[in-house]
Amino acid sequence: VAVEGREGSAAVLSSDFSIPTFSKLSNLLLIHGRYNCIRTSLLILVTFYKNLLLGMPQMFYGFFNGFSATSIFDSGFFALYNVVLTIPQHFAACVVEEDIDSRLCLKYPFVYRDFQKNGGFSFLNVFWFYFISFLHSSLLFFVPYFALNLCVLNDGIVTFNHSLFTQIVGWSLMSVFTYEMFHVFHTITVFQAVLNFVCFLSNFAIQYFYSFVESEYDSILSRSAQASLMWFTIPLIVGSCIIVDLVKEVILSLKKKKSFTDLVIMKEN
């Protein structure tokens, strides 16, 4: 960090950050530095989360298909999962994330201590992200597999098959991830909310165009729409994931020592 002065610009040119006066150093460290720790940690932890949601159901499916390399997701979903379906809203949320107002960061500078040692990557924090990822992935796979495997999915003749299974798991994954984006991040803007739903609904376009590429997925959207039981299963999975998160929050509230940030929020509210 360099301070701009009359002695020249050599220090400024070779620094990562430059400030006009020493009085701005508190803003740089206590506000922007702290926000950067939060945003970077959430960027990495949610990336782990969303990729485990994609990978672990595939691993579970291997135990039931003899590890034949049959995918639980269609190739279109796989190819565009990160580029279109999950990264845009994730990056946008990380850019504007603020857990408390900047005014409070300066008023109570000790909140910086919450991230001084581990930057948001405490063992407990990482453990819970991995553990919740495992539970959510298990629900994504096992609920539709065992609940619908031997069922007729509507009053007609629509039966459970591989293509419909990929749709149930895929749409459930997108629903759970969209919910989690609203649950994990503190700052939710109108732009973020719209972007979340746009990314979610873009899966309709992916499935529509992919139905022309792979014969197994021919008319997959219309066949999925006729499988009424499938659309009852997705809210069941999302609701189960919400319950898991609520149980986690209750456990943490009982076991976890209050952070400086929690104490400030309680005092200000």
PDB file of N, CA, C and O in Angstrom, residues 165-237:
ATOM      1  N   PHE A 165     -35.506 -38.963 -15.568  1.00  0.00           N
ATOM      2  CA  PHE A 165     -34.705 -38.918 -14.340  1.00  0.00           C
ATOM      3  C   PHE A 165     -33.696 -37.777 -14.397  1.00  0.00           C
ATOM      4  O   PHE A 165     -33.500 -37.056 -13.413  1.00  0.00           O
ATOM      5  N   THR A 166     -33.061 -37.593 -15.551  1.00  0.00           N
ATOM      6  CA  THR A 166     -32.109 -36.481 -15.691  1.00  0.00           C
ATOM      7  C   THR A 166     -32.813 -35.138 -15.523  1.00  0.00           C
ATOM      8  O   THR A 166     -32.237 -34.200 -14.965  1.00  0.00           O
ATOM      9  N   GLN A 167     -34.063 -35.043 -15.992  1.00  0.00           N
ATOM     10  CA  GLN A 167     -34.809 -33.795 -15.853  1.00  0.00           C
ATOM     11  C   GLN A 167     -35.165 -33.510 -14.396  1.00  0.00           C
ATOM     12  O   GLN A 167     -35.022 -32.377 -13.918  1.00  0.00           O
ATOM     13  N   ILE A 168     -35.596 -34.547 -13.676  1.00  0.00           N
ATOM     14  CA  ILE A 168     -35.965 -34.363 -12.274  1.00  0.00           C
ATOM     15  C   ILE A 168     -34.756 -33.903 -11.466  1.00  0.00           C
ATOM     16  O   ILE A 168     -34.825 -32.936 -10.706  1.00  0.00           O
ATOM     17  N   VAL A 169     -33.624 -34.594 -11.634  1.00  0.00           N
ATOM     18  CA  VAL A 169     -32.428 -34.253 -10.873  1.00  0.00           C
ATOM     19  C   VAL A 169     -31.892 -32.876 -11.295  1.00  0.00           C
ATOM     20  O   VAL A 169     -31.491 -32.064 -10.460  1.00  0.00           O
ATOM     21  N   GLY A 170     -31.893 -32.613 -12.607  1.00  0.00           N
ATOM     22  CA  GLY A 170     -31.383 -31.335 -13.102  1.00  0.00           C
ATOM     23  C   GLY A 170     -32.198 -30.149 -12.617  1.00  0.00           C
ATOM     24  O   GLY A 170     -31.641 -29.154 -12.135  1.00  0.00           O
ATOM     25  N   TRP A 171     -33.514 -30.232 -12.740  1.00  0.00           N
ATOM     26  CA  TRP A 171     -34.362 -29.129 -12.294  1.00  0.00           C
ATOM     27  C   TRP A 171     -34.332 -28.989 -10.776  1.00  0.00           C
ATOM     28  O   TRP A 171     -34.399 -27.871 -10.248  1.00  0.00           O
ATOM     29  N   SER A 172     -34.229 -30.106 -10.063  1.00  0.00           N
ATOM     30  CA  SER A 172     -34.114 -30.042  -8.608  1.00  0.00           C
ATOM     31  C   SER A 172     -32.811 -29.362  -8.214  1.00  0.00           C
ATOM     32  O   SER A 172     -32.778 -28.540  -7.278  1.00  0.00           O
ATOM     33  N   LEU A 173     -31.732 -29.698  -8.905  1.00  0.00           N
ATOM     34  CA  LEU A 173     -30.432 -29.076  -8.612  1.00  0.00           C
ATOM     35  C   LEU A 173     -30.508 -27.569  -8.816  1.00  0.00           C
ATOM     36  O   LEU A 173     -30.043 -26.793  -7.970  1.00  0.00           O
ATOM     37  N   MET A 174     -31.076 -27.138  -9.937  1.00  0.00           N
ATOM     38  CA  MET A 174     -31.168 -25.709 -10.207  1.00  0.00           C
ATOM     39  C   MET A 174     -32.052 -25.000  -9.182  1.00  0.00           C
ATOM     40  O   MET A 174     -31.768 -23.873  -8.770  1.00  0.00           O
ATOM     41  N   SER A 175     -33.113 -25.671  -8.740  1.00  0.00           N
ATOM     42  CA  SER A 175     -34.003 -25.082  -7.738  1.00  0.00           C
ATOM     43  C   SER A 175     -33.289 -24.935  -6.403  1.00  0.00           C
ATOM     44  O   SER A 175     -33.390 -23.888  -5.743  1.00  0.00           O
ATOM     45  N   VAL A 176     -32.546 -25.967  -6.007  1.00  0.00           N
ATOM     46  CA  VAL A 176     -31.818 -25.925  -4.737  1.00  0.00           C
ATOM     47  C   VAL A 176     -30.724 -24.862  -4.792  1.00  0.00           C
ATOM     48  O   VAL A 176     -30.534 -24.100  -3.832  1.00  0.00           O
ATOM     49  N   PHE A 177     -29.997 -24.797  -5.896  1.00  0.00           N
ATOM     50  CA  PHE A 177     -28.919 -23.812  -6.008  1.00  0.00           C
ATOM     51  C   PHE A 177     -29.474 -22.395  -5.988  1.00  0.00           C
ATOM     52  O   PHE A 177     -28.892 -21.504  -5.355  1.00  0.00           O
ATOM     53  N   THR A 178     -30.593 -22.159  -6.669  1.00  0.00           N
ATOM     54  CA  THR A 178     -31.201 -20.829  -6.671  1.00  0.00           C
ATOM     55  C   THR A 178     -31.632 -20.432  -5.264  1.00  0.00           C
ATOM     56  O   THR A 178     -31.407 -19.293  -4.829  1.00  0.00           O
ATOM     57  N   TYR A 179     -32.239 -21.380  -4.551  1.00  0.00           N
ATOM     58  CA  TYR A 179     -32.600 -21.098  -3.154  1.00  0.00           C
ATOM     59  C   TYR A 179     -31.354 -20.770  -2.329  1.00  0.00           C
ATOM     60  O   TYR A 179     -31.350 -19.830  -1.517  1.00  0.00           O
ATOM     61  N   GLU A 180     -30.290 -21.542  -2.512  1.00  0.00           N
ATOM     62  CA  GLU A 180     -29.081 -21.373  -1.715  1.00  0.00           C
ATOM     63  C   GLU A 180     -28.436 -20.011  -1.965  1.00  0.00           C
ATOM     64  O   GLU A 180     -27.821 -19.430  -1.060  1.00  0.00           O
ATOM     65  N   MET A 181     -28.564 -19.491  -3.178  1.00  0.00           N
ATOM     66  CA  MET A 181     -28.013 -18.168  -3.473  1.00  0.00           C
ATOM     67  C   MET A 181     -28.702 -17.084  -2.635  1.00  0.00           C
ATOM     68  O   MET A 181     -28.070 -16.112  -2.218  1.00  0.00           O
ATOM     69  N   PHE A 182     -29.997 -17.254  -2.396  1.00  0.00           N
ATOM     70  CA  PHE A 182     -30.713 -16.294  -1.555  1.00  0.00           C
ATOM     71  C   PHE A 182     -30.448 -16.544  -0.075  1.00  0.00           C
ATOM     72  O   PHE A 182     -30.575 -15.638   0.745  1.00  0.00           O
ATOM     73  N   HIS A 183     -30.094 -17.762   0.259  1.00  0.00           N
ATOM     74  CA  HIS A 183     -29.866 -18.121   1.667  1.00  0.00           C
ATOM     75  C   HIS A 183     -28.474 -17.729   2.148  1.00  0.00           C
ATOM     76  O   HIS A 183     -28.312 -17.224   3.268  1.00  0.00           O
ATOM     77  N   VAL A 184     -27.459 -17.926   1.330  1.00  0.00           N
ATOM     78  CA  VAL A 184     -26.070 -17.728   1.758  1.00  0.00           C
ATOM     79  C   VAL A 184     -25.679 -16.258   1.765  1.00  0.00           C
ATOM     80  O   VAL A 184     -25.001 -15.791   2.694  1.00  0.00           O
ATOM     81  N   PHE A 185     -26.085 -15.518   0.742  1.00  0.00           N
ATOM     82  CA  PHE A 185     -25.631 -14.129   0.602  1.00  0.00           C
ATOM     83  C   PHE A 185     -26.546 -13.179   1.366  1.00  0.00           C
ATOM     84  O   PHE A 185     -27.762 -13.339   1.402  1.00  0.00           O
ATOM     85  N   HIS A 186     -25.926 -12.149   1.955  1.00  0.00           N
ATOM     86  CA  HIS A 186     -26.676 -11.181   2.757  1.00  0.00           C
ATOM     87  C   HIS A 186     -27.282 -10.077   1.894  1.00  0.00           C
ATOM     88  O   HIS A 186     -28.363  -9.580   2.189  1.00  0.00           O
ATOM     89  N   THR A 187     -26.569  -9.680   0.851  1.00  0.00           N
ATOM     90  CA  THR A 187     -27.005  -8.581   0.002  1.00  0.00           C
ATOM     91  C   THR A 187     -27.696  -9.141  -1.243  1.00  0.00           C
ATOM     92  O   THR A 187     -27.079  -9.849  -2.032  1.00  0.00           O
ATOM     93  N   ILE A 188     -28.958  -8.827  -1.403  1.00  0.00           N
ATOM     94  CA  ILE A 188     -29.724  -9.277  -2.572  1.00  0.00           C
ATOM     95  C   ILE A 188     -30.306  -8.050  -3.258  1.00  0.00           C
ATOM     96  O   ILE A 188     -31.173  -7.363  -2.699  1.00  0.00           O
ATOM     97  N   THR A 189     -29.821  -7.751  -4.451  1.00  0.00           N
ATOM     98  CA  THR A 189     -30.339  -6.627  -5.228  1.00  0.00           C
ATOM     99  C   THR A 189     -31.379  -7.126  -6.229  1.00  0.00           C
ATOM    100  O   THR A 189     -31.517  -8.329  -6.455  1.00  0.00           O
ATOM    101  N   VAL A 190     -32.092  -6.179  -6.812  1.00  0.00           N
ATOM    102  CA  VAL A 190     -33.092  -6.546  -7.828  1.00  0.00           C
ATOM    103  C   VAL A 190     -32.407  -7.214  -9.016  1.00  0.00           C
ATOM    104  O   VAL A 190     -32.901  -8.205  -9.566  1.00  0.00           O
ATOM    105  N   PHE A 191     -31.251  -6.676  -9.398  1.00  0.00           N
ATOM    106  CA  PHE A 191     -30.506  -7.255 -10.523  1.00  0.00           C
ATOM    107  C   PHE A 191     -30.128  -8.702 -10.236  1.00  0.00           C
ATOM    108  O   PHE A 191     -30.250  -9.573 -11.095  1.00  0.00           O
ATOM    109  N   GLN A 192     -29.658  -8.978  -8.997  1.00  0.00           N
ATOM    110  CA  GLN A 192     -29.295 -10.344  -8.644  1.00  0.00           C
ATOM    111  C   GLN A 192     -30.498 -11.276  -8.688  1.00  0.00           C
ATOM    112  O   GLN A 192     -30.401 -12.403  -9.178  1.00  0.00           O
ATOM    113  N   ALA A 193     -31.619 -10.808  -8.158  1.00  0.00           N
ATOM    114  CA  ALA A 193     -32.817 -11.638  -8.146  1.00  0.00           C
ATOM    115  C   ALA A 193     -33.251 -11.981  -9.568  1.00  0.00           C
ATOM    116  O   ALA A 193     -33.569 -13.140  -9.874  1.00  0.00           O
ATOM    117  N   VAL A 194     -33.238 -10.970 -10.437  1.00  0.00           N
ATOM    118  CA  VAL A 194     -33.620 -11.211 -11.838  1.00  0.00           C
ATOM    119  C   VAL A 194     -32.629 -12.158 -12.502  1.00  0.00           C
ATOM    120  O   VAL A 194     -33.022 -13.081 -13.226  1.00  0.00           O
ATOM    121  N   LEU A 195     -31.328 -11.953 -12.246  1.00  0.00           N
ATOM    122  CA  LEU A 195     -30.297 -12.793 -12.854  1.00  0.00           C
ATOM    123  C   LEU A 195     -30.428 -14.246 -12.393  1.00  0.00           C
ATOM    124  O   LEU A 195     -30.238 -15.183 -13.184  1.00  0.00           O
ATOM    125  N   ASN A 196     -30.763 -14.458 -11.124  1.00  0.00           N
ATOM    126  CA  ASN A 196     -30.965 -15.811 -10.617  1.00  0.00           C
ATOM    127  C   ASN A 196     -32.069 -16.524 -11.372  1.00  0.00           C
ATOM    128  O   ASN A 196     -31.918 -17.679 -11.782  1.00  0.00           O
ATOM    129  N   PHE A 197     -33.180 -15.836 -11.572  1.00  0.00           N
ATOM    130  CA  PHE A 197     -34.304 -16.459 -12.254  1.00  0.00           C
ATOM    131  C   PHE A 197     -34.053 -16.614 -13.753  1.00  0.00           C
ATOM    132  O   PHE A 197     -34.517 -17.577 -14.368  1.00  0.00           O
ATOM    133  N   VAL A 198     -33.307 -15.689 -14.346  1.00  0.00           N
ATOM    134  CA  VAL A 198     -32.957 -15.818 -15.765  1.00  0.00           C
ATOM    135  C   VAL A 198     -32.084 -17.048 -15.976  1.00  0.00           C
ATOM    136  O   VAL A 198     -32.301 -17.837 -16.907  1.00  0.00           O
ATOM    137  N   CYS A 199     -31.074 -17.229 -15.107  1.00  0.00           N
ATOM    138  CA  CYS A 199     -30.202 -18.408 -15.213  1.00  0.00           C
ATOM    139  C   CYS A 199     -30.992 -19.690 -14.983  1.00  0.00           C
ATOM    140  O   CYS A 199     -30.762 -20.698 -15.650  1.00  0.00           O
ATOM    141  N   PHE A 200     -31.925 -19.636 -14.047  1.00  0.00           N
ATOM    142  CA  PHE A 200     -32.765 -20.805 -13.781  1.00  0.00           C
ATOM    143  C   PHE A 200     -33.618 -21.152 -14.997  1.00  0.00           C
ATOM    144  O   PHE A 200     -33.679 -22.307 -15.436  1.00  0.00           O
ATOM    145  N   LEU A 201     -34.272 -20.152 -15.558  1.00  0.00           N
ATOM    146  CA  LEU A 201     -35.164 -20.394 -16.691  1.00  0.00           C
ATOM    147  C   LEU A 201     -34.409 -20.699 -17.981  1.00  0.00           C
ATOM    148  O   LEU A 201     -34.992 -21.269 -18.911  1.00  0.00           O
ATOM    149  N   SER A 202     -33.116 -20.330 -18.044  1.00  0.00           N
ATOM    150  CA  SER A 202     -32.341 -20.635 -19.243  1.00  0.00           C
ATOM    151  C   SER A 202     -32.206 -22.143 -19.465  1.00  0.00           C
ATOM    152  O   SER A 202     -31.922 -22.579 -20.583  1.00  0.00           O
ATOM    153  N   ASN A 203     -32.438 -22.918 -18.429  1.00  0.00           N
ATOM    154  CA  ASN A 203     -32.403 -24.377 -18.591  1.00  0.00           C
ATOM    155  C   ASN A 203     -33.499 -24.857 -19.529  1.00  0.00           C
ATOM    156  O   ASN A 203     -33.360 -25.896 -20.180  1.00  0.00           O
ATOM    157  N   PHE A 204     -34.611 -24.111 -19.606  1.00  0.00           N
ATOM    158  CA  PHE A 204     -35.659 -24.458 -20.566  1.00  0.00           C
ATOM    159  C   PHE A 204     -35.107 -24.397 -21.992  1.00  0.00           C
ATOM    160  O   PHE A 204     -35.355 -25.305 -22.808  1.00  0.00           O
ATOM    161  N   ALA A 205     -34.368 -23.320 -22.293  1.00  0.00           N
ATOM    162  CA  ALA A 205     -33.792 -23.178 -23.633  1.00  0.00           C
ATOM    163  C   ALA A 205     -32.767 -24.266 -23.894  1.00  0.00           C
ATOM    164  O   ALA A 205     -32.706 -24.837 -25.001  1.00  0.00           O
ATOM    165  N   ILE A 206     -31.953 -24.599 -22.882  1.00  0.00           N
ATOM    166  CA  ILE A 206     -30.946 -25.651 -23.056  1.00  0.00           C
ATOM    167  C   ILE A 206     -31.618 -26.981 -23.370  1.00  0.00           C
ATOM    168  O   ILE A 206     -31.208 -27.694 -24.298  1.00  0.00           O
ATOM    169  N   GLN A 207     -32.647 -27.315 -22.622  1.00  0.00           N
ATOM    170  CA  GLN A 207     -33.332 -28.591 -22.846  1.00  0.00           C
ATOM    171  C   GLN A 207     -34.070 -28.612 -24.188  1.00  0.00           C
ATOM    172  O   GLN A 207     -34.129 -29.648 -24.860  1.00  0.00           O
ATOM    173  N   TYR A 208     -34.615 -27.461 -24.572  1.00  0.00           N
ATOM    174  CA  TYR A 208     -35.337 -27.403 -25.845  1.00  0.00           C
ATOM    175  C   TYR A 208     -34.404 -27.667 -27.019  1.00  0.00           C
ATOM    176  O   TYR A 208     -34.692 -28.507 -27.885  1.00  0.00           O
ATOM    177  N   PHE A 209     -33.283 -26.971 -27.063  1.00  0.00           N
ATOM    178  CA  PHE A 209     -32.356 -27.144 -28.190  1.00  0.00           C
ATOM    179  C   PHE A 209     -31.650 -28.496 -28.135  1.00  0.00           C
ATOM    180  O   PHE A 209     -31.373 -29.089 -29.180  1.00  0.00           O
ATOM    181  N   TYR A 210     -31.384 -28.991 -26.928  1.00  0.00           N
ATOM    182  CA  TYR A 210     -30.715 -30.288 -26.823  1.00  0.00           C
ATOM    183  C   TYR A 210     -31.624 -31.418 -27.268  1.00  0.00           C
ATOM    184  O   TYR A 210     -31.148 -32.471 -27.707  1.00  0.00           O
ATOM    185  N   SER A 211     -32.949 -31.221 -27.202  1.00  0.00           N
ATOM    186  CA  SER A 211     -33.881 -32.271 -27.634  1.00  0.00           C
ATOM    187  C   SER A 211     -33.762 -32.554 -29.128  1.00  0.00           C
ATOM    188  O   SER A 211     -34.156 -33.633 -29.596  1.00  0.00           O
ATOM    189  N   PHE A 212     -33.216 -31.601 -29.902  1.00  0.00           N
ATOM    190  CA  PHE A 212     -33.013 -31.823 -31.332  1.00  0.00           C
ATOM    191  C   PHE A 212     -31.696 -32.546 -31.621  1.00  0.00           C
ATOM    192  O   PHE A 212     -31.495 -33.038 -32.731  1.00  0.00           O
ATOM    193  N   VAL A 213     -30.818 -32.601 -30.608  1.00  0.00           N
ATOM    194  CA  VAL A 213     -29.490 -33.197 -30.799  1.00  0.00           C
ATOM    195  C   VAL A 213     -29.485 -34.676 -30.436  1.00  0.00           C
ATOM    196  O   VAL A 213     -28.916 -35.501 -31.161  1.00  0.00           O
ATOM    197  N   GLU A 214     -30.132 -35.029 -29.339  1.00  0.00           N
ATOM    198  CA  GLU A 214     -30.112 -36.391 -28.823  1.00  0.00           C
ATOM    199  C   GLU A 214     -31.512 -36.984 -28.903  1.00  0.00           C
ATOM    200  O   GLU A 214     -32.478 -36.424 -28.374  1.00  0.00           O
ATOM    201  N   SER A 215     -31.641 -38.123 -29.595  1.00  0.00           N
ATOM    202  CA  SER A 215     -32.956 -38.733 -29.809  1.00  0.00           C
ATOM    203  C   SER A 215     -33.630 -39.141 -28.510  1.00  0.00           C
ATOM    204  O   SER A 215     -34.857 -39.127 -28.401  1.00  0.00           O
ATOM    205  N   GLU A 216     -32.836 -39.519 -27.496  1.00  0.00           N
ATOM    206  CA  GLU A 216     -33.418 -39.932 -26.207  1.00  0.00           C
ATOM    207  C   GLU A 216     -34.195 -38.788 -25.565  1.00  0.00           C
ATOM    208  O   GLU A 216     -35.151 -39.028 -24.815  1.00  0.00           O
ATOM    209  N   TYR A 217     -33.810 -37.555 -25.883  1.00  0.00           N
ATOM    210  CA  TYR A 217     -34.437 -36.391 -25.260  1.00  0.00           C
ATOM    211  C   TYR A 217     -35.419 -35.710 -26.207  1.00  0.00           C
ATOM    212  O   TYR A 217     -35.774 -34.547 -25.991  1.00  0.00           O
ATOM    213  N   ASP A 218     -35.878 -36.406 -27.200  1.00  0.00           N
ATOM    214  CA  ASP A 218     -36.854 -35.859 -28.137  1.00  0.00           C
ATOM    215  C   ASP A 218     -38.132 -35.465 -27.388  1.00  0.00           C
ATOM    216  O   ASP A 218     -38.685 -36.252 -26.613  1.00  0.00           O
ATOM    217  N   SER A 219     -38.573 -34.215 -27.597  1.00  0.00           N
ATOM    218  CA  SER A 219     -39.782 -33.679 -26.943  1.00  0.00           C
ATOM    219  C   SER A 219     -39.712 -33.806 -25.425  1.00  0.00           C
ATOM    220  O   SER A 219     -40.717 -34.062 -24.755  1.00  0.00           O
ATOM    221  N   ILE A 220     -38.527 -33.597 -24.864  1.00  0.00           N
ATOM    222  CA  ILE A 220     -38.347 -33.826 -23.434  1.00  0.00           C
ATOM    223  C   ILE A 220     -39.141 -32.833 -22.596  1.00  0.00           C
ATOM    224  O   ILE A 220     -39.642 -33.190 -21.511  1.00  0.00           O
ATOM    225  N   LEU A 221     -39.305 -31.604 -23.072  1.00  0.00           N
ATOM    226  CA  LEU A 221     -40.056 -30.631 -22.283  1.00  0.00           C
ATOM    227  C   LEU A 221     -41.533 -30.995 -22.209  1.00  0.00           C
ATOM    228  O   LEU A 221     -42.148 -30.893 -21.141  1.00  0.00           O
ATOM    229  N   SER A 222     -42.097 -31.408 -23.328  1.00  0.00           N
ATOM    230  CA  SER A 222     -43.515 -31.799 -23.308  1.00  0.00           C
ATOM    231  C   SER A 222     -43.717 -33.073 -22.498  1.00  0.00           C
ATOM    232  O   SER A 222     -44.699 -33.205 -21.765  1.00  0.00           O
ATOM    233  N   ARG A 223     -42.790 -34.021 -22.602  1.00  0.00           N
ATOM    234  CA  ARG A 223     -42.899 -35.245 -21.801  1.00  0.00           C
ATOM    235  C   ARG A 223     -42.739 -34.951 -20.316  1.00  0.00           C
ATOM    236  O   ARG A 223     -43.397 -35.555 -19.473  1.00  0.00           O
ATOM    237  N   SER A 224     -41.861 -34.007 -20.000  1.00  0.00           N
ATOM    238  CA  SER A 224     -41.689 -33.625 -18.594  1.00  0.00           C
ATOM    239  C   SER A 224     -42.933 -32.925 -18.059  1.00  0.00           C
ATOM    240  O   SER A 224     -43.330 -33.129 -16.904  1.00  0.00           O
ATOM    241  N   ALA A 225     -43.552 -32.093 -18.902  1.00  0.00           N
ATOM    242  CA  ALA A 225     -44.753 -31.382 -18.473  1.00  0.00           C
ATOM    243  C   ALA A 225     -45.900 -32.348 -18.184  1.00  0.00           C
ATOM    244  O   ALA A 225     -46.748 -32.085 -17.326  1.00  0.00           O
ATOM    245  N   GLN A 226     -45.930 -33.463 -18.900  1.00  0.00           N
ATOM    246  CA  GLN A 226     -46.982 -34.455 -18.678  1.00  0.00           C
ATOM    247  C   GLN A 226     -46.740 -35.310 -17.439  1.00  0.00           C
ATOM    248  O   GLN A 226     -47.663 -35.946 -16.927  1.00  0.00           O
ATOM    249  N   ALA A 227     -45.494 -35.323 -16.949  1.00  0.00           N
ATOM    250  CA  ALA A 227     -45.154 -36.128 -15.766  1.00  0.00           C
ATOM    251  C   ALA A 227     -45.464 -35.309 -14.518  1.00  0.00           C
ATOM    252  O   ALA A 227     -44.569 -34.729 -13.895  1.00  0.00           O
ATOM    253  N   SER A 228     -46.741 -35.253 -14.147  1.00  0.00           N
ATOM    254  CA  SER A 228     -47.165 -34.376 -13.052  1.00  0.00           C
ATOM    255  C   SER A 228     -46.511 -34.735 -11.726  1.00  0.00           C
ATOM    256  O   SER A 228     -46.189 -33.846 -10.920  1.00  0.00           O
ATOM    257  N   LEU A 229     -46.274 -36.014 -11.483  1.00  0.00           N
ATOM    258  CA  LEU A 229     -45.655 -36.427 -10.221  1.00  0.00           C
ATOM    259  C   LEU A 229     -44.233 -35.881 -10.098  1.00  0.00           C
ATOM    260  O   LEU A 229     -43.753 -35.615  -8.993  1.00  0.00           O
ATOM    261  N   MET A 230     -43.578 -35.686 -11.228  1.00  0.00           N
ATOM    262  CA  MET A 230     -42.220 -35.140 -11.230  1.00  0.00           C
ATOM    263  C   MET A 230     -42.199 -33.741 -10.616  1.00  0.00           C
ATOM    264  O   MET A 230     -41.292 -33.387  -9.855  1.00  0.00           O
ATOM    265  N   TRP A 231     -43.199 -32.938 -10.907  1.00  0.00           N
ATOM    266  CA  TRP A 231     -43.215 -31.556 -10.435  1.00  0.00           C
ATOM    267  C   TRP A 231     -43.648 -31.453  -8.982  1.00  0.00           C
ATOM    268  O   TRP A 231     -43.535 -30.395  -8.368  1.00  0.00           O
ATOM    269  N   PHE A 232     -44.174 -32.537  -8.406  1.00  0.00           N
ATOM    270  CA  PHE A 232     -44.392 -32.582  -6.963  1.00  0.00           C
ATOM    271  C   PHE A 232     -43.126 -33.014  -6.235  1.00  0.00           C
ATOM    272  O   PHE A 232     -42.933 -32.688  -5.063  1.00  0.00           O
ATOM    273  N   THR A 233     -42.289 -33.758  -6.927  1.00  0.00           N
ATOM    274  CA  THR A 233     -41.050 -34.241  -6.311  1.00  0.00           C
ATOM    275  C   THR A 233     -40.041 -33.115  -6.128  1.00  0.00           C
ATOM    276  O   THR A 233     -39.340 -33.060  -5.117  1.00  0.00           O
ATOM    277  N   ILE A 234     -39.960 -32.203  -7.083  1.00  0.00           N
ATOM    278  CA  ILE A 234     -38.989 -31.113  -7.006  1.00  0.00           C
ATOM    279  C   ILE A 234     -39.223 -30.226  -5.775  1.00  0.00           C
ATOM    280  O   ILE A 234     -38.277 -29.950  -5.030  1.00  0.00           O
ATOM    281  N   PRO A 235     -40.473 -29.762  -5.501  1.00  0.00           N
ATOM    282  CA  PRO A 235     -40.674 -28.994  -4.255  1.00  0.00           C
ATOM    283  C   PRO A 235     -40.361 -29.801  -3.002  1.00  0.00           C
ATOM    284  O   PRO A 235     -39.904 -29.232  -2.001  1.00  0.00           O
ATOM    285  N   LEU A 236     -40.587 -31.112  -3.052  1.00  0.00           N
ATOM    286  CA  LEU A 236     -40.255 -31.958  -1.904  1.00  0.00           C
ATOM    287  C   LEU A 236     -38.757 -31.940  -1.630  1.00  0.00           C
ATOM    288  O   LEU A 236     -38.318 -31.833  -0.472  1.00  0.00           O
ATOM    289  N   ILE A 237     -37.965 -32.024  -2.694  1.00  0.00           N
ATOM    290  CA  ILE A 237     -36.501 -32.011  -2.536  1.00  0.00           C
ATOM    291  C   ILE A 237     -36.033 -30.656  -2.020  1.00  0.00           C
ATOM    292  O   ILE A 237     -35.215 -30.574  -1.092  1.00  0.00           O
TER     293      ILE A 237
END
